[in-house]
Amino acid sequence: MPAAQVLIDGPSELVFDYAIPEGLTVVPGHRVRVPLRNRPASGTVLRVHEPEEMQFDLRPLESLIDPDPLVTAGLLKLADWMAGYYGTPLEHIMRSLLPEAVRQENHSEKTIKQAIASDSIDPEALAKLQKRAPRQHSILSILQAVGAEGMPVTQLGEGAAGPVKALAEKGLLTIKEIAIQRDPDGDEVFLPDPEKTLNPEQSAAYDIIRESLETEGPRKPLLLHGITGSGKTEVYLQATRAALAAGKSVIVLLPEISLTPQTVQRFKSRFSEEPELVAVLHSTLTQGERFDEWHRIRKGKARVVIGARSAIFAPLPDLGLILVDEEHETTYKQENPPKYHGRDLAVVRAHLDGATVVLGSATPSVESYYNAITPLKKPNPQKLKNQNSEEQNPIHPIHPGPKDKELCETSESPRLRVEKSEEPSTKYQLVTMNQRADGQALPLVRIVDMRNEPKKGGPPILSQRLRHAMDQKLAAGDQIILFLNRRGFARSLTCPTCGHTCECAHCSIPVTYHRAEERLICHLCGYQSIVPRTCPKCQDPAIRLQGYGTEKVEEILRKVFPKARLARLDGDTVRKKHVLKRTLGEFKARKIDILLGTQMIAKGLDFPNVTLVGVLNADLSLNAPDFRAGERTFSLLTQVAGRAGRGEMEGEVFIQTFVPHSPSIQFARHHDFQGFVEQELEFREKYHFPPFYSIALLSTRSRHEKRAEFTLQTIHRRLSEDPPAGMEIGLPNPNPITRAHDLHRFQLLLRHRNPRTLTKHIHTVLSKLPIPEDVILVTDIDAHDFS
Ligand code: ADP
Ligand code: ZN
């Protein structure tokens, strides 16, 4: 008799076999009700099998929660892969796979109560009502007027529920429950957006994607490296159309759905003839909306799913294409366990589902680019030996040389050099687009050395050159984008006498002054405190604000450019619903001259009248204690610069910095992605970082500093006892942010060339090591956050 192996919902990973009752068809992915000891429980069927021995005590499962399996076969395989790769219990992964709203059975479809007047109403009863219960009478008259269709109770006016109930009890009306679809974008209209004729580069990219879509069996992930404005989105849109035409469905991953309204809008507009087709998985969806969207997707009604990283778990049948826009973005890495990487899962899921995956970016991640340019290991090791070993060693794919220097110093018109990847020998296939879709040149980038600016009263935030350029552009009626990656009014409150800086009471980082709230706010945990009038340490009233945030820059700009129409977009201003969309709309309509913002204005925005972009402080991201700081700075600067000169007019970019010679800044200045990657790969190889090594970050957190430290030391000792060959085990150290949310933090970095060896060793050691109850241990495979 076949049995169903069921993963029980709940905090512990319980897996039990249950007998399948006769007449019930159960397949993997089905949600089921089962008895567990003396109580009912729910779970997900992992597999259906014939138990080797007859198990007499096998209890039968009770029933199916949903007639269709909720988790597709491909997703089950993905969950399995994740469990192995990230060393995470399957149950935790199932939690990510099935949204809470879907797992909770009670979140059924949304229904409304429709009131319908009874057919034959005794006129006498009506007359009686008019006297005794005028409200009931008027409701009934309305319902009689609308006839057999009736009306939603909610539309009968405030406080109608009571009278309606009374009428129902008298038999004068009936109430029907009607299922309705919640539509998160219900109030929006999308104008159709006709297909553009692709230019030759776009056509070539599109053809490669279509070819891949038509391929049977395994195919290579495609890395679409297209400069900003090269028309990647148009290629995505037409590739989506092609996949749909072939009867396939599509997942579109965006770094942050609420921050990319333009891209979402372009998809909605393009497929506006059939709005049902597109499902957008916002993080702001209510449980009910999430439930509806999920089931719409599962039933194959929505065939294009747009969302942030978790949309990779969309239960689409017939998945044919996965598009990952801005694939380099770190927001694809999930912060909470399981700390998966959405882009990496896209590659794995595409492989498991036999789909095509396109990773797109103007600044691909070093990891992805490496996969697209590095020859794979040849199967015959003997052959390798006979050839020039350095040339063939896959670990040494990049040949550092004089090129770097040339690239640093060249100031020719910015053109990327195309390197055709040799198709059969790399892991990914590289597809490049080097031209802007509108034929414009990339903007001219100027570096402003802030060390040369006159110093009166602290470092100025607007250099004279930038200010001058702004004056000119404003006079010409052009639009300007200013970028500063720090919100708030000022950076910190510091005492000039004793040097004390106000810190968060729960985290070891300076708090930021927010003028609008008149509060000091911690950007890590959100804790708010009042602004002290004197230094809390030495009582000196001279304590003052240092550094700049967007809020303060806004104030300065209003003084310097009193006539300019100015808008600010950052985490504080977009908290109110629709502010982002509205502001971007107004900017597009040229009702705003200067748009000031944080990284949310860095990507994906397309405004043809922006001819000047100013980066107010390029050094903020460079100073992060993280081996990817250079990569992040380079890509941020490139993305921001890419907002300029998208229309008929040429664009100009000013980057203000105190470290003008930093390679990330210089390569960005020359739009030189390859130069950047080459030197970055050299650095990564030398210091044993990805893509040459896989890394895992183990962190302990506790209210008691010593407990966190001691636990990590114990883990370190055990890890070091009998490590596999090639394992590199760092020393336990306090995190750069030593305390956050009242928890002291220690961390330890492990590396190995093989990710599986790394995870396996960690798992083997940790499974035998009890972690004290007052210590939290976090394992982060392929860590992106070292703060
Ligand atoms: P990317 O996503 O690569 O930054 P976009 O897709 O935003 O680039 O394209 C930049 C601009 O060029 C957009 O305004 C877009 O409408 C336009 N565009 C893209 N492809 C074409 C094309 N084939 N013909 C004309 N305009 C195009
Ligand atoms: Zn805090």
PDB file of C-alpha atoms and ligand atoms in Angstrom, residues 504-507 509 522 524-527 741, ligand 2:
ATOM      1  CA  CYS A 504      21.537  54.195  19.603  1.00  0.00           C
ATOM      2  CA  ALA A 505      20.705  52.755  23.010  1.00  0.00           C
ATOM      3  CA  HIS A 506      20.359  49.308  21.400  1.00  0.00           C
ATOM      4  CA  CYS A 507      22.942  49.291  18.625  1.00  0.00           C
ATOM      5  CA  ILE A 509      25.998  52.904  15.618  1.00  0.00           C
ATOM      6  CA  CYS A 522      18.629  54.638  14.546  1.00  0.00           C
ATOM      7  CA  LEU A 524      19.376  49.937  12.004  1.00  0.00           C
ATOM      8  CA  CYS A 525      16.600  49.261  14.503  1.00  0.00           C
ATOM      9  CA  GLY A 526      14.415  52.346  14.170  1.00  0.00           C
ATOM     10  CA  TYR A 527      14.752  53.339  17.820  1.00  0.00           C
ATOM     11  CA  HIS A 741      18.889  45.358  18.644  1.00  0.00           C
TER      12      HIS A 741
HETATM   13 ZN    ZN B   2      19.393  50.826  17.015  1.00  0.00          ZN
END
